[in-house]
Structure formats: structure tokens, C-alpha cells
Short mmCIF file of N, CA and C in Angstrom, two decimals:
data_model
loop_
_atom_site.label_atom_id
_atom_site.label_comp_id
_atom_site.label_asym_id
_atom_site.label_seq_id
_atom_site.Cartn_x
_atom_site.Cartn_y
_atom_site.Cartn_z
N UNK A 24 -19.19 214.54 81.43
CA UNK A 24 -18.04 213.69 81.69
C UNK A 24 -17.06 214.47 82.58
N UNK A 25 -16.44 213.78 83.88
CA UNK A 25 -15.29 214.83 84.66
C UNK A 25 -14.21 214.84 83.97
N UNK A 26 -14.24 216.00 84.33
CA UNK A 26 -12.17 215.72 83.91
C UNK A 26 -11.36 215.11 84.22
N UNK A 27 -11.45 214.74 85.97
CA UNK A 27 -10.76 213.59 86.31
C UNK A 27 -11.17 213.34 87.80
N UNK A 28 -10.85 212.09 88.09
CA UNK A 28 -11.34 211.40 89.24
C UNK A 28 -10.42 212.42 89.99
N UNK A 29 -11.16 212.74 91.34
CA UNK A 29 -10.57 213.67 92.57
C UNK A 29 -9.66 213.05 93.68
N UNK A 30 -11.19 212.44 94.58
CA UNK A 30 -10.73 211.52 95.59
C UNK A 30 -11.61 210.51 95.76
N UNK A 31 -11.26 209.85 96.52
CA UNK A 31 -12.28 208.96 97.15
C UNK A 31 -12.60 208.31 98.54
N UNK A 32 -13.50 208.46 99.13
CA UNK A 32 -13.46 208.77 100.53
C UNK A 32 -13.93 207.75 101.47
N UNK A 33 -13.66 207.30 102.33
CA UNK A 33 -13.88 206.34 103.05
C UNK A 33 -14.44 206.13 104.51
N UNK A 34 -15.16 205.71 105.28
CA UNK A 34 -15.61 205.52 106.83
C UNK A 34 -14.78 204.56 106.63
N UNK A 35 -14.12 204.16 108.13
CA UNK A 35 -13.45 203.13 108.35
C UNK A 35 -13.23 202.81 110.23
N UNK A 36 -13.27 201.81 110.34
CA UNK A 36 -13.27 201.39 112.20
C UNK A 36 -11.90 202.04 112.84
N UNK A 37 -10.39 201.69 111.82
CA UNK A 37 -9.39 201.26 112.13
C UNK A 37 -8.41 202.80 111.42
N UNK A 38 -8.53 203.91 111.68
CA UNK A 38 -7.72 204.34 110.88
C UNK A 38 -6.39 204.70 110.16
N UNK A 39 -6.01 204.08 111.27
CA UNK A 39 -4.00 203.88 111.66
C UNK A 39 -3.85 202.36 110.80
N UNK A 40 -4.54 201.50 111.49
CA UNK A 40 -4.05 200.22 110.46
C UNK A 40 -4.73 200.35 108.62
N UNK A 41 -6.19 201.28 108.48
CA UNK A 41 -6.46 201.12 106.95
C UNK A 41 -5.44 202.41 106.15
N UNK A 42 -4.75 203.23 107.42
CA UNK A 42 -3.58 204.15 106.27
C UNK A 42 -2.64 202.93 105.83
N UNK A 43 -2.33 202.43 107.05
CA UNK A 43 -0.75 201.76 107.04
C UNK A 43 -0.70 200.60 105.45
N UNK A 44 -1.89 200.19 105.76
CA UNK A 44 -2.33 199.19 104.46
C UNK A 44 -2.07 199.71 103.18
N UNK A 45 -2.37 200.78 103.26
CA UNK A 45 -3.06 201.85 101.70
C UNK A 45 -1.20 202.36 101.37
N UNK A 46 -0.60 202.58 102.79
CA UNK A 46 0.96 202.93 102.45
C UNK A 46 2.19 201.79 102.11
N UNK A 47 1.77 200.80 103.33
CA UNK A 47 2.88 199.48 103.19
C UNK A 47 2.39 198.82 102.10
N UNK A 48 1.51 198.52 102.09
CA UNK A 48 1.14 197.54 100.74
C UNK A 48 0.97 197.93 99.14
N UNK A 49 0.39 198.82 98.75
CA UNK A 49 0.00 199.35 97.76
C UNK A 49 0.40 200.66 96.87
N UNK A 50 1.31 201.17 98.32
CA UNK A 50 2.48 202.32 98.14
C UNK A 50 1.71 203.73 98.13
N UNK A 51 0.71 203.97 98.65
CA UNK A 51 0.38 205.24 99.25
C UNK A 51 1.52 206.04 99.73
N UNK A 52 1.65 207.48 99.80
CA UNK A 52 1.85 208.11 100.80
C UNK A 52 1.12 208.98 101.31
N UNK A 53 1.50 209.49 102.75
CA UNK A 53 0.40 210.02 103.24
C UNK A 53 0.95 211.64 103.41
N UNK A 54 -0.47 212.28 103.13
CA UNK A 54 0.21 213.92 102.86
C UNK A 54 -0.42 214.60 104.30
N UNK A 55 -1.42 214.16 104.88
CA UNK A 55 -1.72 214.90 105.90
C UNK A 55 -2.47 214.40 107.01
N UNK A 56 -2.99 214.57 108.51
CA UNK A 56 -3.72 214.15 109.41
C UNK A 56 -4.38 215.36 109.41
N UNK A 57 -5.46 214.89 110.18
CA UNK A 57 -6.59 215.91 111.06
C UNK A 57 -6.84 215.23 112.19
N UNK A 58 -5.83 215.59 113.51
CA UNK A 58 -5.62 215.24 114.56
C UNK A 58 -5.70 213.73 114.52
N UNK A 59 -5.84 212.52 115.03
CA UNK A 59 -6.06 211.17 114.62
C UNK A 59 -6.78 210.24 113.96
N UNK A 60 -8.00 210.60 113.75
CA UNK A 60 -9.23 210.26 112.81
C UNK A 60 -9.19 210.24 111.38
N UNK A 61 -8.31 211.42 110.58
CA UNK A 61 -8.79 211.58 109.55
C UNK A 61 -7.61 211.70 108.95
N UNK A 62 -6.88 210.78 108.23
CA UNK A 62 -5.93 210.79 106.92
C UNK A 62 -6.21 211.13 105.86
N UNK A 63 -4.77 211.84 104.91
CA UNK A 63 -5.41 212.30 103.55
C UNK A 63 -4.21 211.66 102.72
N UNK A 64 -4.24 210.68 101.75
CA UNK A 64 -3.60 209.90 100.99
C UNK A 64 -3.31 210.19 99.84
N UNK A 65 -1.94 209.95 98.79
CA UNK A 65 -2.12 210.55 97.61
C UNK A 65 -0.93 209.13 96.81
N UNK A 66 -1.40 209.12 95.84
CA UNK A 66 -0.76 207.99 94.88
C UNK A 66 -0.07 208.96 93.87
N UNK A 67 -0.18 210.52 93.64
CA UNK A 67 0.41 211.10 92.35
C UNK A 67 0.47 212.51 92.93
N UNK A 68 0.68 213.76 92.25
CA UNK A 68 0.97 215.09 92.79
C UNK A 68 0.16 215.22 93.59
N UNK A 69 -1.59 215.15 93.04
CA UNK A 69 -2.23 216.19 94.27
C UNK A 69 -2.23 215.68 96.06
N UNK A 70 -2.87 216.94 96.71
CA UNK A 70 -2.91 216.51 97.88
C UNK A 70 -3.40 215.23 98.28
N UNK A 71 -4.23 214.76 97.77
CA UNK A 71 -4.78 213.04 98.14
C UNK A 71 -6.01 212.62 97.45
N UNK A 72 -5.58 211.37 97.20
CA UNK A 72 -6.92 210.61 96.06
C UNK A 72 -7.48 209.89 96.97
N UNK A 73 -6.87 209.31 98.40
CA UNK A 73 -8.39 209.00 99.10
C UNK A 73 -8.08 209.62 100.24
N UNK A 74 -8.90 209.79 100.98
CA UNK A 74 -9.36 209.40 102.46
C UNK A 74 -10.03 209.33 103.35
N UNK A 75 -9.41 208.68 104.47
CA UNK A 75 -10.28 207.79 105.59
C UNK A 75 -10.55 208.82 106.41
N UNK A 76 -11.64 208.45 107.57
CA UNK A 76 -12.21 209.23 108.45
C UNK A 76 -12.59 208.02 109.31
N UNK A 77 -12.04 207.77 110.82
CA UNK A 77 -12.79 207.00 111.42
C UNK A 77 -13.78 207.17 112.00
N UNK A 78 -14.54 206.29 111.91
CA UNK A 78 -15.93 206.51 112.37
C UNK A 78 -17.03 205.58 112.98
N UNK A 79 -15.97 204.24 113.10
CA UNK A 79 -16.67 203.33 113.42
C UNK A 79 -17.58 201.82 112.83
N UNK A 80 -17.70 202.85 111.39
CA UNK A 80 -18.09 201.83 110.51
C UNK A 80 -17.21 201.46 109.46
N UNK A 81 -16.90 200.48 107.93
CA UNK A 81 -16.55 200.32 106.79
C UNK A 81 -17.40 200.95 106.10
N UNK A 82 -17.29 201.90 105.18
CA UNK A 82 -17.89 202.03 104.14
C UNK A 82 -17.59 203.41 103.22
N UNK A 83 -17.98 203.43 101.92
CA UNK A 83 -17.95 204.31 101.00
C UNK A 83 -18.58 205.43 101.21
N UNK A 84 -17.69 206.49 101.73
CA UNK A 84 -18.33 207.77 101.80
C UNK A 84 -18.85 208.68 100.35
N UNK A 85 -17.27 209.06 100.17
CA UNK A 85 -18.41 210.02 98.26
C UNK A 85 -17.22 209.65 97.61
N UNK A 86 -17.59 210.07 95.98
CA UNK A 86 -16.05 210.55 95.52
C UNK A 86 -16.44 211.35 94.51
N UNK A 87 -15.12 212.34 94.40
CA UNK A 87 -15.18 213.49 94.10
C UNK A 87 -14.56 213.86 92.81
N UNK A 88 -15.03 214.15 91.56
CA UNK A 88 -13.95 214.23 90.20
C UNK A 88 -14.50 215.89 90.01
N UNK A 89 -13.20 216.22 89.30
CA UNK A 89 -12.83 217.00 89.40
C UNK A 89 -13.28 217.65 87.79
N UNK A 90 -13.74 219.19 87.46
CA UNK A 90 -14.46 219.52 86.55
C UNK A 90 -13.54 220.36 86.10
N UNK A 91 -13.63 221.17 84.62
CA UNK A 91 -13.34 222.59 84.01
C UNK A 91 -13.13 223.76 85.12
N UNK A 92 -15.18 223.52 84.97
CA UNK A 92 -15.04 225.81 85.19
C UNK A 92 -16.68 225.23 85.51
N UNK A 93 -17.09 226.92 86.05
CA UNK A 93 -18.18 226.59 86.60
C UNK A 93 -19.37 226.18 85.52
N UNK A 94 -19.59 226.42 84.30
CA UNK A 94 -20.12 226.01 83.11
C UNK A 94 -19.92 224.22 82.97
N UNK A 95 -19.51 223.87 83.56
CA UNK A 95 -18.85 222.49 83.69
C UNK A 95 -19.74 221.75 84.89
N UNK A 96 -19.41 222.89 85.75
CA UNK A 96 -20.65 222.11 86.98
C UNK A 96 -22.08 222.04 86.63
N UNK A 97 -22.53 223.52 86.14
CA UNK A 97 -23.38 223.09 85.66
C UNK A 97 -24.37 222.68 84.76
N UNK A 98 -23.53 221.88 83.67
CA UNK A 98 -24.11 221.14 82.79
C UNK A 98 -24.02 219.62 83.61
N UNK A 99 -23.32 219.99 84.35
CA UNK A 99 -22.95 218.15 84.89
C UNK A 99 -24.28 218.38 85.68
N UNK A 100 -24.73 219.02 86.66
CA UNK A 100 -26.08 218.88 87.16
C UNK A 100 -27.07 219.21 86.94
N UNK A 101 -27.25 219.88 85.72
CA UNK A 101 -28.66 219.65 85.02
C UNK A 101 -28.52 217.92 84.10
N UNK A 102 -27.58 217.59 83.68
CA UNK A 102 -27.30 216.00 83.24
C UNK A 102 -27.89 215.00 84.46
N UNK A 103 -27.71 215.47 85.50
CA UNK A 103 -27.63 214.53 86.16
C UNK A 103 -29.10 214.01 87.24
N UNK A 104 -29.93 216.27 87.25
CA UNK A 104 -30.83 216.08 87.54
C UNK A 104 -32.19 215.79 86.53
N UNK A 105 -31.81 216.00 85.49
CA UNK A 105 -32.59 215.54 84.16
C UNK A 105 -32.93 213.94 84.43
N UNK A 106 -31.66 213.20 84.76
CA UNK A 106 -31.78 211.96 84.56
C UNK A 106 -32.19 210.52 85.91
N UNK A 107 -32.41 211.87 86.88
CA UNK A 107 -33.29 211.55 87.70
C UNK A 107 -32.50 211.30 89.43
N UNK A 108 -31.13 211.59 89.05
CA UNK A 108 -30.53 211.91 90.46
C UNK A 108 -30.50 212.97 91.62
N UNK A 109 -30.85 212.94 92.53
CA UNK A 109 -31.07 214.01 93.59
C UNK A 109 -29.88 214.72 93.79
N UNK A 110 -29.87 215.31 93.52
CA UNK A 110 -28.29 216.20 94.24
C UNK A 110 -28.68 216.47 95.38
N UNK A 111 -27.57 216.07 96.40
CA UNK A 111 -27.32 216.24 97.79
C UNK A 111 -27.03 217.63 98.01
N UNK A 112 -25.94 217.77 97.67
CA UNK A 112 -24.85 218.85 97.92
C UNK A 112 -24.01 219.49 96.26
N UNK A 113 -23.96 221.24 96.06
CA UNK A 113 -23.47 221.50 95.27
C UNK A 113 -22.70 222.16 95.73
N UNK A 114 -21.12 222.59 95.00
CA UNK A 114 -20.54 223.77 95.73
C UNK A 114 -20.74 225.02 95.80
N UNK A 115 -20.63 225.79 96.41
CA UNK A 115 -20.90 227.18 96.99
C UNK A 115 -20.14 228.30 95.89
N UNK A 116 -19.00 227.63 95.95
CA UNK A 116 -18.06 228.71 95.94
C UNK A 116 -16.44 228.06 94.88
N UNK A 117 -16.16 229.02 93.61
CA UNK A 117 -15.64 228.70 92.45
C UNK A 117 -14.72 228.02 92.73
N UNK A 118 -13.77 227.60 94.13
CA UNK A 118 -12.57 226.63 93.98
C UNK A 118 -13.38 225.39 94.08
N UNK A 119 -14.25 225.06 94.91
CA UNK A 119 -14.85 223.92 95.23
C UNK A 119 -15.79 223.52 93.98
N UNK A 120 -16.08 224.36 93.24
CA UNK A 120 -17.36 223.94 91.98
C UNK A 120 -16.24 223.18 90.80
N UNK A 121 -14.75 223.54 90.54
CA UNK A 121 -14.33 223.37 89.65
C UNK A 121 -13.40 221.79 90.07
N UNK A 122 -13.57 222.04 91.76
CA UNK A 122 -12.43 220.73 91.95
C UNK A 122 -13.12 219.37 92.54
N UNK A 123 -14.76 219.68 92.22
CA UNK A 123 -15.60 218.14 92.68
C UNK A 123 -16.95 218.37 92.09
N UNK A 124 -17.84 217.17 91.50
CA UNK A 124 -19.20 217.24 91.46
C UNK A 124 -19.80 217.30 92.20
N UNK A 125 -21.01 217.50 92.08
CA UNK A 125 -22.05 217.65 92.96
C UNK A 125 -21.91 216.69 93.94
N UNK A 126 -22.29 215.72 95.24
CA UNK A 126 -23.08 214.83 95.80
C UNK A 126 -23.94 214.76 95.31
N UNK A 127 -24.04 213.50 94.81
CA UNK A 127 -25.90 213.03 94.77
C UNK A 127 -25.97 211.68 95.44
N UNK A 128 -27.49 211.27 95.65
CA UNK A 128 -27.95 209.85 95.70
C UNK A 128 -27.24 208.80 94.40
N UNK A 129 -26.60 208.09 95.43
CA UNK A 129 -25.62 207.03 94.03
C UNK A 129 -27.44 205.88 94.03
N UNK A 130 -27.53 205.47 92.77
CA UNK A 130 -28.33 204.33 92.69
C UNK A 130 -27.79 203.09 93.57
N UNK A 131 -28.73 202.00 94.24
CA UNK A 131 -28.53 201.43 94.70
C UNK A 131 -27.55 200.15 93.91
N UNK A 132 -26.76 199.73 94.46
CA UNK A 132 -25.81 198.04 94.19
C UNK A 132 -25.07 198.96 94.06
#
């Protein structure tokens, strides 16, 4: 189980109008750019619970919850490869292992 939801990440066509949405409407603010493409959004303290990356398409990139300690990561991915998910991507290195799960193949729907 995570400790808590991280972020959540997005492809998007439009990235100036899907911040503005996420800020005017729903009350985002926005904590950072990466030159014009890539916003980083936050609804509570941390640096940001989603963001966008344009890229041309709509869609659900990853999302990322946030663990203990490294004993935490990995029980979460032997759980996860036990139960028949591929892990994509694990982290390297102890800030990144404790502040997201693995990537894996999400099941399809």
C-alpha cells in the first residue's frame, strides 16, 4: 500500500490552455515551467501533484505515490511482480525509491 499519492502526469496537445484550466477553474497553482512544454502543478505543499508535458497527444502518462524507505519499495515490487505486473522502471537511487513506485505495465481499461 503507498503512503501517498505523488503526482500525476499527463501528455497533452495544449499546454498553456490545460495549465490555465487546472489553475482558473479548479484552483491549481502553478510551482514551476521547463522552458514552455512542461508545467508542474500543486493543489497542497509539495512541489506538484500533476503535470503536463506537451507532446502532441491527450493522455495519461504515469503516476507516482510516494513510499516509506527503501524496504517499502521493495516489498511493493516483489507484490507487484508476484502478481504478474512488469515493472518498467525502478529507482536508482534512495531519494527517488522513497518518493515514487516503480513504473509498471498498468492492465488494460
Amino acid at each position: 500500500m503507498p503512503h501517498k499519492l505523488g503526482h500525476v502526469a499527463f501528455h497533452v496537445t495544449d499546454v498553456k490552455h490545460v495549465t490555465k484550466f487546472y489553475c482558473d477553474v479548479l484552483g491549481f497553482r502553478e510551482s514551476d515551467w521547463m522552458a514552455d512544454f512542461f508545467s508542474f502543478l500543486r493543489c497542497g505543499p509539495d512541489h506538484h501533484t500533476i503535470n503536463l508535458m506537451q507532446t502532441g497527444s491527450n493522455r495519461h502518462f504515469h503516476t507516482a505515490f510516494e513510499l516509506r524507505d527503501w524496504g517499502h519499495l521493495q516489498t511493493a515490487c516483489d507484490y507487484l511482480s508476484l502478481n504478474g505486473y512488469k515493472l518498467l522502471w525502478v529507482p536508482a537511487d534512495m531519494v527517488s525509491a522513497i518518493t515514487c513506485l516503480p513504473i509498471i505495465a498498468a492492465p488494460p481499461g
